[in-house]
mmCIF file of C-alpha atoms and ligand atoms in Angstrom:
data_model
loop_
_atom_site.group_PDB
_atom_site.id
_atom_site.type_symbol
_atom_site.label_atom_id
_atom_site.label_comp_id
_atom_site.label_asym_id
_atom_site.label_seq_id
_atom_site.Cartn_x
_atom_site.Cartn_y
_atom_site.Cartn_z
ATOM 1 C CA MET A 1 108.564 125.702 9.098
ATOM 2 C CA ASN A 2 106.863 125.184 12.453
ATOM 3 C CA GLU A 3 106.044 121.709 13.821
ATOM 4 C CA ASP A 4 102.253 122.009 13.061
ATOM 5 C CA SER A 5 102.712 122.562 9.338
ATOM 6 C CA LYS A 6 104.592 119.225 9.092
ATOM 7 C CA LYS A 7 101.584 117.256 10.483
ATOM 8 C CA PRO A 8 99.408 115.751 7.711
ATOM 9 C CA ARG A 9 96.083 117.554 7.460
ATOM 10 C CA ALA A 10 93.224 115.259 8.476
ATOM 11 C CA PHE A 11 90.481 114.666 5.948
ATOM 12 C CA PRO A 12 87.725 117.281 6.405
ATOM 13 C CA GLY A 13 84.467 116.508 8.178
ATOM 14 C CA MET A 14 82.427 118.126 5.412
ATOM 15 C CA LEU A 15 82.967 115.811 2.436
ATOM 16 C CA PRO A 16 84.360 118.045 -0.355
ATOM 17 C CA GLN A 17 81.963 117.970 -3.313
ATOM 18 C CA THR A 18 84.831 118.138 -5.787
ATOM 19 C CA LYS A 19 87.902 115.945 -5.653
ATOM 20 C CA PRO A 20 90.596 117.588 -3.520
ATOM 21 C CA THR A 21 93.792 118.065 -5.509
ATOM 22 C CA ASP A 22 95.864 119.598 -2.729
ATOM 23 C CA ARG A 23 96.252 116.498 -0.581
ATOM 24 C CA PRO A 24 96.992 112.785 -0.911
ATOM 25 C CA LEU A 25 93.914 110.556 -1.245
ATOM 26 C CA SER A 26 93.551 106.862 -0.550
ATOM 27 C CA ALA A 27 92.403 104.598 -3.383
ATOM 28 C CA ALA A 28 88.988 104.354 -1.711
ATOM 29 C CA THR A 29 88.607 108.119 -1.452
ATOM 30 C CA GLU A 30 89.685 108.502 -5.093
ATOM 31 C CA ARG A 31 86.831 106.151 -6.021
ATOM 32 C CA VAL A 32 84.304 108.353 -4.228
ATOM 33 C CA TYR A 33 84.979 110.898 -6.971
ATOM 34 C CA ASP A 34 86.090 108.795 -9.941
ATOM 35 C CA MET A 35 83.649 105.908 -9.743
ATOM 36 C CA TRP A 36 80.841 106.888 -7.382
ATOM 37 C CA THR A 37 79.614 110.329 -6.314
ATOM 38 C CA PRO A 38 80.398 112.526 -3.299
ATOM 39 C CA LYS A 39 76.645 113.134 -3.095
ATOM 40 C CA GLN A 40 76.442 109.666 -1.459
ATOM 41 C CA ASP A 41 73.450 107.335 -1.803
ATOM 42 C CA PRO A 42 70.680 109.920 -1.285
ATOM 43 C CA GLY A 43 72.088 112.121 -4.053
ATOM 44 C CA ASN A 44 72.875 109.294 -6.474
ATOM 45 C CA PRO A 45 70.166 109.093 -9.162
ATOM 46 C CA PHE A 46 71.051 105.419 -9.701
ATOM 47 C CA TYR A 47 70.642 104.431 -6.049
ATOM 48 C CA THR A 48 67.345 103.128 -4.737
ATOM 49 C CA ASN A 49 65.743 100.804 -2.225
ATOM 50 C CA PHE A 50 63.032 98.463 -3.381
ATOM 51 C CA ARG A 51 59.723 98.133 -1.533
ATOM 52 C CA TYR A 52 57.502 95.187 -2.352
ATOM 53 C CA SER A 53 53.726 94.655 -2.444
ATOM 54 C CA ARG A 54 51.542 91.666 -3.100
ATOM 55 C CA VAL A 55 49.352 92.082 -6.170
ATOM 56 C CA GLY A 56 45.813 90.892 -6.815
ATOM 57 C CA GLY A 57 44.862 88.587 -9.701
ATOM 58 C CA ILE A 58 48.335 87.320 -10.682
ATOM 59 C CA GLY A 59 49.967 87.158 -7.250
ATOM 60 C CA LYS A 60 50.128 84.504 -4.578
ATOM 61 C CA ASP A 61 47.024 82.370 -4.368
ATOM 62 C CA GLU A 62 47.190 79.187 -2.282
ATOM 63 C CA SER A 63 44.106 77.854 -4.044
ATOM 64 C CA GLU A 64 46.039 77.787 -7.316
ATOM 65 C CA LEU A 65 48.930 75.532 -6.430
ATOM 66 C CA SER A 66 49.137 74.097 -9.946
ATOM 67 C CA VAL A 67 49.603 77.535 -11.546
ATOM 68 C CA SER A 68 52.906 79.319 -11.961
ATOM 69 C CA ARG A 69 53.198 82.916 -13.155
ATOM 70 C CA ARG A 70 56.653 84.337 -13.703
ATOM 71 C CA ASP A 71 58.976 86.541 -15.731
ATOM 72 C CA PRO A 72 56.734 89.595 -16.189
ATOM 73 C CA SER A 73 57.451 91.819 -19.194
ATOM 74 C CA LYS A 74 57.920 95.537 -18.876
ATOM 75 C CA VAL A 75 54.598 97.174 -18.004
ATOM 76 C CA LEU A 76 52.855 99.414 -20.551
ATOM 77 C CA LYS A 77 50.154 101.979 -19.893
ATOM 78 C CA ILE A 78 47.749 102.109 -22.800
ATOM 79 C CA GLY A 79 45.119 104.806 -22.297
ATOM 80 C CA ASP A 80 44.181 104.418 -18.643
ATOM 81 C CA THR A 81 45.042 100.715 -18.450
ATOM 82 C CA TYR A 82 48.288 98.973 -17.480
ATOM 83 C CA TYR A 83 49.260 95.819 -19.383
ATOM 84 C CA VAL A 84 51.739 93.077 -18.534
ATOM 85 C CA TRP A 85 52.676 89.811 -20.259
ATOM 86 C CA TYR A 86 54.232 86.814 -18.463
ATOM 87 C CA THR A 87 54.913 83.076 -18.493
ATOM 88 C CA ARG A 88 52.046 80.959 -17.188
ATOM 89 C CA ARG A 89 52.183 77.235 -16.570
ATOM 90 C CA ILE A 90 49.112 75.262 -15.534
ATOM 91 C CA THR A 91 49.952 71.589 -15.123
ATOM 92 C CA GLU A 92 48.614 68.946 -12.824
ATOM 93 C CA HIS A 93 52.094 67.598 -12.204
ATOM 94 C CA VAL A 94 54.903 69.561 -10.645
ATOM 95 C CA PRO A 95 58.067 69.782 -12.774
ATOM 96 C CA VAL A 96 60.283 66.707 -12.531
ATOM 97 C CA GLY A 97 63.506 68.694 -12.632
ATOM 98 C CA ARG A 98 66.330 69.015 -15.119
ATOM 99 C CA PHE A 99 68.025 65.789 -13.987
ATOM 100 C CA HIS A 100 64.927 63.710 -14.706
ATOM 101 C CA ILE A 101 64.008 64.750 -18.239
ATOM 102 C CA ASP A 102 63.154 61.123 -19.030
ATOM 103 C CA ALA A 103 60.235 61.320 -16.596
ATOM 104 C CA ALA A 104 58.677 64.267 -18.474
ATOM 105 C CA ASN A 105 56.095 63.973 -21.224
ATOM 106 C CA ASP A 106 53.428 66.099 -22.915
ATOM 107 C CA GLU A 107 51.716 66.736 -19.584
ATOM 108 C CA ILE A 108 54.617 66.506 -17.159
ATOM 109 C CA PRO A 109 56.933 69.505 -17.246
ATOM 110 C CA VAL A 110 60.695 69.453 -16.714
ATOM 111 C CA VAL A 111 61.083 72.921 -15.182
ATOM 112 C CA ASP A 112 58.783 75.686 -14.004
ATOM 113 C CA TRP A 113 58.774 77.441 -17.411
ATOM 114 C CA ASP A 114 58.147 74.228 -19.375
ATOM 115 C CA LEU A 115 54.696 73.530 -20.930
ATOM 116 C CA ALA A 116 53.879 77.230 -20.563
ATOM 117 C CA ASP A 117 52.147 79.890 -22.663
ATOM 118 C CA ILE A 118 52.375 83.673 -22.778
ATOM 119 C CA CYS A 119 49.535 85.210 -20.782
ATOM 120 C CA TYR A 120 48.573 88.790 -20.072
ATOM 121 C CA ALA A 121 46.810 90.827 -17.431
ATOM 122 C CA THR A 122 45.504 94.378 -17.114
ATOM 123 C CA SER A 123 45.109 96.784 -14.215
ATOM 124 C CA LYS A 124 43.895 100.291 -13.459
ATOM 125 C CA ASP A 125 46.344 100.929 -10.593
ATOM 126 C CA GLY A 126 49.238 98.488 -11.042
ATOM 127 C CA PHE A 127 48.353 96.682 -7.773
ATOM 128 C CA ASP A 128 45.148 94.814 -8.634
ATOM 129 C CA TRP A 129 45.336 92.882 -11.878
ATOM 130 C CA VAL A 130 42.805 90.983 -13.939
ATOM 131 C CA GLU A 131 44.190 88.024 -15.842
ATOM 132 C CA GLN A 132 42.908 88.275 -19.401
ATOM 133 C CA GLY A 133 44.105 84.818 -20.471
ATOM 134 C CA VAL A 134 46.507 83.491 -23.056
ATOM 135 C CA ALA A 135 48.004 86.046 -25.451
ATOM 136 C CA VAL A 136 50.299 83.699 -27.406
ATOM 137 C CA PRO A 137 49.724 79.949 -27.084
ATOM 138 C CA ARG A 138 52.254 77.262 -27.879
ATOM 139 C CA ALA A 139 52.398 76.209 -31.543
ATOM 140 C CA PRO A 140 50.501 73.104 -32.688
ATOM 141 C CA LYS A 141 52.252 69.783 -32.129
ATOM 142 C CA GLY A 142 55.079 69.239 -34.586
ATOM 143 C CA ALA A 143 55.612 72.969 -35.260
ATOM 144 C CA TYR A 144 58.389 75.250 -34.021
ATOM 145 C CA GLY A 145 57.521 76.305 -30.470
ATOM 146 C CA ASP A 146 55.138 73.437 -29.680
ATOM 147 C CA ARG A 147 56.645 72.658 -26.262
ATOM 148 C CA SER A 148 56.728 75.913 -24.295
ATOM 149 C CA LEU A 149 56.755 79.680 -24.736
ATOM 150 C CA SER A 150 58.236 81.636 -21.877
ATOM 151 C CA THR A 151 59.842 84.795 -20.565
ATOM 152 C CA PRO A 152 58.190 87.369 -22.840
ATOM 153 C CA ASP A 153 58.835 91.043 -23.343
ATOM 154 C CA ILE A 154 56.982 93.643 -25.333
ATOM 155 C CA LEU A 155 57.885 96.190 -28.017
ATOM 156 C CA VAL A 156 55.665 98.803 -29.646
ATOM 157 C CA TRP A 157 56.955 99.937 -33.049
ATOM 158 C CA LYS A 158 55.061 102.137 -35.491
ATOM 159 C CA GLY A 159 51.757 101.447 -33.738
ATOM 160 C CA ARG A 160 52.099 97.653 -33.754
ATOM 161 C CA TYR A 161 52.790 95.325 -30.817
ATOM 162 C CA TYR A 162 55.561 92.715 -30.766
ATOM 163 C CA LEU A 163 56.109 90.052 -28.120
ATOM 164 C CA TYR A 164 59.500 88.339 -27.968
ATOM 165 C CA TYR A 165 59.790 85.102 -25.990
ATOM 166 C CA GLN A 166 61.820 81.931 -25.478
ATOM 167 C CA CYS A 167 60.524 79.267 -27.835
ATOM 168 C CA PHE A 168 61.009 75.592 -26.929
ATOM 169 C CA THR A 169 60.237 72.888 -29.542
ATOM 170 C CA THR A 170 59.545 69.137 -29.019
ATOM 171 C CA MET A 171 60.971 68.926 -25.469
ATOM 172 C CA TRP A 172 62.576 71.240 -22.930
ATOM 173 C CA ARG A 173 66.283 71.226 -23.760
ATOM 174 C CA GLU A 174 69.056 70.190 -21.455
ATOM 175 C CA ASN A 175 70.882 73.286 -20.171
ATOM 176 C CA ASP A 176 67.809 75.347 -21.063
ATOM 177 C CA CYS A 177 69.059 75.711 -24.655
ATOM 178 C CA VAL A 178 66.601 77.829 -26.580
ATOM 179 C CA GLY A 179 66.268 80.662 -29.093
ATOM 180 C CA VAL A 180 63.915 83.634 -29.183
ATOM 181 C CA SER A 181 60.881 83.990 -31.415
ATOM 182 C CA MET A 182 58.236 86.686 -31.804
ATOM 183 C CA ALA A 183 54.517 87.286 -32.316
ATOM 184 C CA HIS A 184 52.868 90.509 -33.495
ATOM 185 C CA ALA A 185 49.452 92.131 -33.214
ATOM 186 C CA ASP A 186 47.622 95.361 -34.042
ATOM 187 C CA SER A 187 46.281 95.661 -30.513
ATOM 188 C CA PRO A 188 47.654 94.768 -27.060
ATOM 189 C CA ASP A 189 44.636 92.464 -26.718
ATOM 190 C CA GLY A 190 45.658 90.542 -29.846
ATOM 191 C CA PRO A 191 44.979 88.499 -31.841
ATOM 192 C CA TRP A 192 48.695 87.653 -32.057
ATOM 193 C CA THR A 193 50.360 86.121 -35.077
ATOM 194 C CA ARG A 194 53.265 83.845 -34.176
ATOM 195 C CA MET A 195 56.283 83.971 -36.493
ATOM 196 C CA ASP A 196 57.152 80.327 -35.661
ATOM 197 C CA VAL A 197 60.822 80.822 -36.600
ATOM 198 C CA PRO A 198 63.867 81.852 -34.557
ATOM 199 C CA ILE A 199 64.181 85.648 -34.528
ATOM 200 C CA VAL A 200 67.316 85.873 -32.402
ATOM 201 C CA PRO A 201 69.140 82.592 -32.932
ATOM 202 C CA GLN A 202 71.776 81.039 -30.700
ATOM 203 C CA GLY A 203 75.459 81.632 -31.478
ATOM 204 C CA ALA A 204 77.685 79.108 -33.263
ATOM 205 C CA PRO A 205 79.338 76.283 -31.267
ATOM 206 C CA GLY A 206 82.098 77.675 -29.058
ATOM 207 C CA GLU A 207 80.509 81.135 -28.795
ATOM 208 C CA TRP A 208 79.326 82.684 -25.507
ATOM 209 C CA ASP A 209 75.622 82.430 -26.513
ATOM 210 C CA SER A 210 75.767 79.059 -28.330
ATOM 211 C CA CYS A 211 73.227 77.321 -26.078
ATOM 212 C CA ALA A 212 70.588 79.882 -25.165
ATOM 213 C CA ILE A 213 69.177 83.289 -25.846
ATOM 214 C CA HIS A 214 67.175 84.027 -22.691
ATOM 215 C CA ASP A 215 65.223 86.940 -21.251
ATOM 216 C CA PRO A 216 64.756 89.061 -24.420
ATOM 217 C CA PHE A 217 64.281 92.723 -23.507
ATOM 218 C CA PRO A 218 63.516 95.059 -26.460
ATOM 219 C CA LEU A 219 63.820 98.859 -26.363
ATOM 220 C CA VAL A 220 63.856 101.492 -29.081
ATOM 221 C CA TYR A 221 67.195 103.295 -29.136
ATOM 222 C CA LYS A 222 68.994 105.350 -31.784
ATOM 223 C CA GLY A 223 66.178 104.703 -34.262
ATOM 224 C CA LYS A 224 66.457 100.903 -34.051
ATOM 225 C CA VAL A 225 65.203 97.957 -32.061
ATOM 226 C CA TRP A 226 67.754 97.056 -29.396
ATOM 227 C CA LEU A 227 67.074 93.643 -27.915
ATOM 228 C CA TYR A 228 69.121 92.837 -24.815
ATOM 229 C CA TYR A 229 69.344 89.205 -23.782
ATOM 230 C CA LYS A 230 71.135 86.778 -21.501
ATOM 231 C CA GLY A 231 73.351 84.420 -23.470
ATOM 232 C CA SER A 232 74.628 81.107 -22.274
ATOM 233 C CA PRO A 233 77.109 78.701 -23.857
ATOM 234 C CA PHE A 234 77.194 74.903 -24.064
ATOM 235 C CA GLU A 235 80.368 75.193 -22.007
ATOM 236 C CA LYS A 236 78.069 76.049 -19.063
ATOM 237 C CA VAL A 237 78.228 72.448 -17.928
ATOM 238 C CA SER A 238 82.015 72.396 -17.792
ATOM 239 C CA GLY A 239 82.211 75.601 -15.775
ATOM 240 C CA GLY A 240 82.772 77.992 -18.692
ATOM 241 C CA LEU A 241 79.677 80.054 -18.023
ATOM 242 C CA LEU A 242 79.919 83.803 -17.872
ATOM 243 C CA ARG A 243 76.504 85.014 -16.685
ATOM 244 C CA ALA A 244 76.379 87.899 -19.074
ATOM 245 C CA GLN A 245 74.084 89.922 -21.263
ATOM 246 C CA GLY A 246 74.425 90.920 -24.878
ATOM 247 C CA VAL A 247 72.471 93.029 -27.325
ATOM 248 C CA ALA A 248 71.218 92.380 -30.843
ATOM 249 C CA ILE A 249 70.109 95.337 -32.984
ATOM 250 C CA ALA A 250 67.629 95.429 -35.890
ATOM 251 C CA ASP A 251 66.157 98.027 -38.253
ATOM 252 C CA GLN A 252 62.705 96.541 -37.750
ATOM 253 C CA PRO A 253 61.068 94.160 -35.264
ATOM 254 C CA GLU A 254 61.224 91.143 -37.600
ATOM 255 C CA GLY A 255 65.027 91.475 -37.778
ATOM 256 C CA PRO A 256 67.546 90.566 -38.933
ATOM 257 C CA PHE A 257 69.040 91.138 -35.486
ATOM 258 C CA ILE A 258 72.769 91.815 -35.633
ATOM 259 C CA LYS A 259 74.622 90.981 -32.455
ATOM 260 C CA SER A 260 77.007 93.668 -31.192
ATOM 261 C CA GLU A 261 80.686 92.863 -31.639
ATOM 262 C CA LEU A 262 81.130 94.078 -28.055
ATOM 263 C CA ASN A 263 78.921 91.265 -26.713
ATOM 264 C CA PRO A 264 78.734 90.382 -23.934
ATOM 265 C CA VAL A 265 78.086 93.958 -22.803
ATOM 266 C CA THR A 266 77.732 93.017 -19.126
ATOM 267 C CA ASN A 267 79.819 90.586 -17.068
ATOM 268 C CA SER A 268 77.000 89.793 -14.632
ATOM 269 C CA GLY A 269 73.239 89.564 -14.359
ATOM 270 C CA HIS A 270 70.642 86.879 -14.757
ATOM 271 C CA GLU A 271 67.119 88.138 -15.360
ATOM 272 C CA THR A 272 67.680 91.785 -16.096
ATOM 273 C CA MET A 273 65.660 94.926 -16.725
ATOM 274 C CA TYR A 274 66.744 97.882 -18.841
ATOM 275 C CA TRP A 275 65.394 101.390 -19.198
ATOM 276 C CA ASN A 276 66.164 104.501 -21.217
ATOM 277 C CA TYR A 277 67.925 107.039 -19.020
ATOM 278 C CA GLU A 278 68.941 110.462 -20.290
ATOM 279 C CA GLY A 279 70.621 109.673 -23.614
ATOM 280 C CA GLY A 280 71.759 106.184 -22.600
ATOM 281 C CA ILE A 281 70.543 102.873 -21.200
ATOM 282 C CA ALA A 282 70.447 101.828 -17.548
ATOM 283 C CA THR A 283 70.135 98.306 -16.199
ATOM 284 C CA LEU A 284 69.797 96.391 -12.945
ATOM 285 C CA LEU A 285 72.008 93.290 -12.803
ATOM 286 C CA ILE A 286 70.964 90.617 -10.340
ATOM 287 C CA LEU A 287 71.749 87.138 -9.021
ATOM 288 C CA ASP A 288 75.008 86.228 -10.782
ATOM 289 C CA GLY A 289 78.443 87.586 -11.574
ATOM 290 C CA PRO A 290 80.944 89.920 -9.907
ATOM 291 C CA GLU A 291 78.700 92.939 -10.427
ATOM 292 C CA LYS A 292 75.434 91.396 -9.229
ATOM 293 C CA ASP A 293 73.118 93.788 -7.407
ATOM 294 C CA THR A 294 74.422 96.847 -9.179
ATOM 295 C CA ILE A 295 72.637 99.426 -11.240
ATOM 296 C CA GLN A 296 74.696 100.268 -14.303
ATOM 297 C CA PHE A 297 74.596 102.915 -16.991
ATOM 298 C CA ALA A 298 75.904 102.959 -20.558
ATOM 299 C CA PRO A 299 75.835 106.386 -22.251
ATOM 300 C CA ASP A 300 75.967 104.540 -25.607
ATOM 301 C CA GLY A 301 73.869 101.489 -24.652
ATOM 302 C CA LEU A 302 76.978 99.286 -24.891
ATOM 303 C CA ASN A 303 79.644 100.287 -22.387
ATOM 304 C CA PHE A 304 78.087 99.769 -18.959
ATOM 305 C CA GLN A 305 79.637 101.030 -15.720
ATOM 306 C CA PRO A 306 78.391 100.273 -12.190
ATOM 307 C CA MET A 307 76.684 103.347 -10.716
ATOM 308 C CA ALA A 308 75.199 102.020 -7.456
ATOM 309 C CA HIS A 309 75.028 98.908 -5.319
ATOM 310 C CA VAL A 310 71.516 97.894 -4.288
ATOM 311 C CA GLN A 311 70.056 95.386 -1.853
ATOM 312 C CA LEU A 312 67.177 92.937 -2.104
ATOM 313 C CA SER A 313 66.819 93.388 -5.852
ATOM 314 C CA PRO A 314 63.603 92.404 -7.608
ATOM 315 C CA VAL A 315 63.911 89.034 -9.367
ATOM 316 C CA ALA A 316 63.084 88.891 -13.089
ATOM 317 C CA PRO A 317 61.862 92.498 -12.996
ATOM 318 C CA GLY A 318 59.765 94.198 -15.659
ATOM 319 C CA PRO A 319 59.635 97.976 -15.124
ATOM 320 C CA PHE A 320 56.814 100.336 -15.953
ATOM 321 C CA CYS A 321 58.798 102.175 -18.566
ATOM 322 C CA PRO A 322 56.663 104.874 -20.203
ATOM 323 C CA ASP A 323 59.339 106.022 -22.652
ATOM 324 C CA ALA A 324 60.752 102.612 -23.612
ATOM 325 C CA PHE A 325 59.897 103.305 -27.247
ATOM 326 C CA ALA A 326 60.049 107.122 -27.331
ATOM 327 C CA ASP A 327 63.660 107.221 -28.563
ATOM 328 C CA ASP A 328 63.898 110.919 -27.699
ATOM 329 C CA GLY A 329 67.313 110.732 -26.014
ATOM 330 C CA ASP A 330 65.725 111.916 -22.775
ATOM 331 C CA GLY A 331 64.912 108.736 -20.798
ATOM 332 C CA ARG A 332 63.120 109.734 -17.600
ATOM 333 C CA GLY A 333 63.731 106.560 -15.554
ATOM 334 C CA ILE A 334 61.397 104.286 -13.624
ATOM 335 C CA THR A 335 59.472 104.173 -10.335
ATOM 336 C CA TRP A 336 57.857 100.718 -10.233
ATOM 337 C CA GLY A 337 57.354 97.427 -11.957
ATOM 338 C CA LEU A 338 56.512 93.765 -11.466
ATOM 339 C CA SER A 339 58.867 90.938 -10.579
ATOM 340 C CA HIS A 340 58.481 87.360 -9.420
ATOM 341 C CA ILE A 341 59.087 85.376 -6.273
ATOM 342 C CA THR A 342 60.728 82.028 -6.707
ATOM 343 C CA PRO A 343 60.216 79.233 -4.176
ATOM 344 C CA PRO A 344 62.757 79.164 -1.310
ATOM 345 C CA GLY A 345 66.218 78.529 -2.726
ATOM 346 C CA GLY A 346 65.150 79.565 -6.228
ATOM 347 C CA GLY A 347 64.440 76.012 -7.425
ATOM 348 C CA SER A 348 62.986 75.481 -10.864
ATOM 349 C CA ARG A 349 60.650 72.708 -9.737
ATOM 350 C CA MET A 350 57.983 74.767 -8.011
ATOM 351 C CA GLY A 351 55.756 77.599 -9.084
ATOM 352 C CA CYS A 352 56.448 81.319 -8.947
ATOM 353 C CA HIS A 353 54.083 84.225 -8.478
ATOM 354 C CA ILE A 354 54.196 87.882 -9.381
ATOM 355 C CA ILE A 355 54.711 90.776 -6.978
ATOM 356 C CA ARG A 356 55.167 94.534 -7.399
ATOM 357 C CA PHE A 357 58.242 96.620 -6.601
ATOM 358 C CA ASP A 358 58.404 100.381 -6.072
ATOM 359 C CA CYS A 359 61.633 102.378 -6.225
ATOM 360 C CA ASP A 360 63.054 105.772 -7.170
ATOM 361 C CA LEU A 361 65.135 105.597 -10.318
ATOM 362 C CA SER A 362 63.276 108.483 -11.879
ATOM 363 C CA ARG A 363 64.424 111.941 -12.951
ATOM 364 C CA ASP A 364 60.943 113.363 -12.311
ATOM 365 C CA CYS A 365 59.724 111.851 -9.092
ATOM 366 C CA HIS A 366 61.744 112.438 -5.908
ATOM 367 C CA ARG A 367 61.165 109.968 -3.108
ATOM 368 C CA PRO A 368 63.787 110.425 -0.369
ATOM 369 C CA GLU A 369 62.282 107.488 1.530
ATOM 370 C CA PHE A 370 63.617 105.209 -1.259
ATOM 371 C CA LYS A 371 67.165 106.591 -0.980
ATOM 372 C CA ARG A 372 67.991 105.306 2.512
ATOM 373 C CA SER A 373 71.092 103.227 3.043
ATOM 374 C CA ASN A 374 71.902 101.343 6.243
ATOM 375 C CA LEU A 375 69.024 98.922 5.813
ATOM 376 C CA HIS A 376 68.734 96.308 8.524
ATOM 377 C CA PHE A 377 66.990 93.093 7.652
ATOM 378 C CA SER A 378 64.896 91.076 10.055
ATOM 379 C CA GLU A 379 65.926 87.899 11.816
ATOM 380 C CA GLU A 380 63.779 85.910 9.348
ATOM 381 C CA SER A 381 65.951 87.223 6.506
ATOM 382 C CA PHE A 382 69.133 85.893 8.090
ATOM 383 C CA PHE A 383 67.589 82.523 8.881
ATOM 384 C CA GLN A 384 65.732 81.956 5.625
ATOM 385 C CA ARG A 385 66.640 78.810 3.723
ATOM 386 C CA VAL A 386 69.431 80.245 1.545
ATOM 387 C CA ALA A 387 71.042 82.144 4.401
ATOM 388 C CA ARG A 388 70.954 79.908 7.471
ATOM 389 C CA LEU A 389 73.717 77.350 8.041
ATOM 390 C CA PRO A 390 72.173 73.890 7.613
ATOM 391 C CA GLU A 391 72.609 71.518 10.567
ATOM 392 C CA ASP A 392 74.610 68.970 8.537
ATOM 393 C CA TRP A 393 77.068 71.625 7.348
ATOM 394 C CA ARG A 394 77.613 72.595 10.955
ATOM 395 C CA GLU A 395 78.904 69.149 11.874
ATOM 396 C CA ARG A 396 81.353 69.198 8.961
ATOM 397 C CA ILE A 397 82.501 72.712 9.758
ATOM 398 C CA VAL A 398 83.145 71.865 13.395
ATOM 399 C CA ALA A 399 85.244 68.880 12.244
ATOM 400 C CA GLU A 400 87.177 71.064 9.782
ATOM 401 C CA GLN A 401 87.821 73.698 12.444
ATOM 402 C CA ALA A 402 89.901 71.173 14.345
ATOM 403 C CA ASP A 403 92.386 71.231 11.434
ATOM 404 C CA PHE A 404 92.076 74.787 10.161
ATOM 405 C CA ASP A 405 91.728 76.929 13.270
ATOM 406 C CA LYS A 406 95.283 77.395 14.515
ATOM 407 C CA PRO A 407 95.365 79.012 17.980
ATOM 408 C CA THR A 408 95.419 82.804 17.948
ATOM 409 C CA ILE A 409 97.389 82.676 21.185
ATOM 410 C CA GLY A 410 99.187 79.677 22.697
ATOM 411 C CA THR A 411 99.892 76.380 20.979
HETATM 412 C C1 AAL B 1 64.956 82.497 -15.736
HETATM 413 C C2 AAL B 1 65.298 83.181 -17.057
HETATM 414 C C3 AAL B 1 64.856 82.380 -18.219
HETATM 415 C C4 AAL B 1 65.271 80.964 -18.062
HETATM 416 C C5 AAL B 1 64.336 80.553 -16.985
HETATM 417 C C6 AAL B 1 63.047 81.139 -17.441
HETATM 418 O O1 AAL B 1 65.963 82.579 -14.811
HETATM 419 O O2 AAL B 1 66.678 83.448 -17.123
HETATM 420 O O3 AAL B 1 63.429 82.300 -18.167
HETATM 421 O O4 AAL B 1 65.003 80.198 -19.208
HETATM 422 O O5 AAL B 1 64.769 81.127 -15.767
#
């Protein structure tokens, strides 16, 4: 054996497209093949950048400071018209905040999605929208859902339309405890008939979704209605919260919805969008949890795996999802949708407005400009409110450094 053959062979410059079996691999290189893809970001169908646009009609309007529009549903195209449903709050008073519930009343909201109704808007191009008004109003005083309806999403099943939404009764609940109800109509323009009962109820005390069923997101899958949702427990206050999503499945839109025994099916994610992809379900998980800002895929709709990390994710996104109800096992993916912008810091005491995102998570449309990695954000991004170090933290940190920062060299 000559000296050269004893030297370890360096990893090749051309990344092998199949996992090399004739050489040792580091754990990270193993993951390139076992978890990710050697095609890298541009060749990963689950990788995308998001580009944002302001929208007309339901977007930012300084003259409407008392209006909040948020939590857009998935977008439907019906004939040549796009439709979206969302939470709208018009109140003279700004929300008092969750720690001041006593200061709220029938006109003074607690949080941004309190004292709200489900509204809808239409558009011919997905950029300029015309607000059509209230689709589903709150129930009359004293009835289930008389306080606020929020965070809707839409299902079409056998030619009929179904809106699922969070349904608050009497007063906004501490910890945002709420169940999901539903309204149905023959046409996307209504009139809507409210069911005025819980359709997906909260779990029993001690269960992961005992306090709230949030962000209902219905799809048709395997011949049934699959309704994904964010659950939260009462234990939230004592630090027991897992920001996770579950799914409840029904034979028809009215239910009964049976929760999967695998719930929660994600370990992360706050407001979340789902879409049919090939024979499975894909999702974007944002804001919370160890797998935030990942796009995940479950070939069976239940067992999700991270497929790509993304940056600057849309908040509370609702995708334009043409085959959300096709149930043909051939989901084609998505290219755009609507999301919302929260006030700086994400507070729940100021209004939101709706924006549009474009992306490439589609099997049909190839947009290399959306597959770039190595994104560099502007100085304003680093010094925005949630990212810059506040002055008063700086003083504390400098004081702490005196104790923590042992000399690298010297004593
Ligand atoms: C959002 C969503 C739900 C919550 C509130 C409005 O983050 O998760 O909709 O109830 O905030």
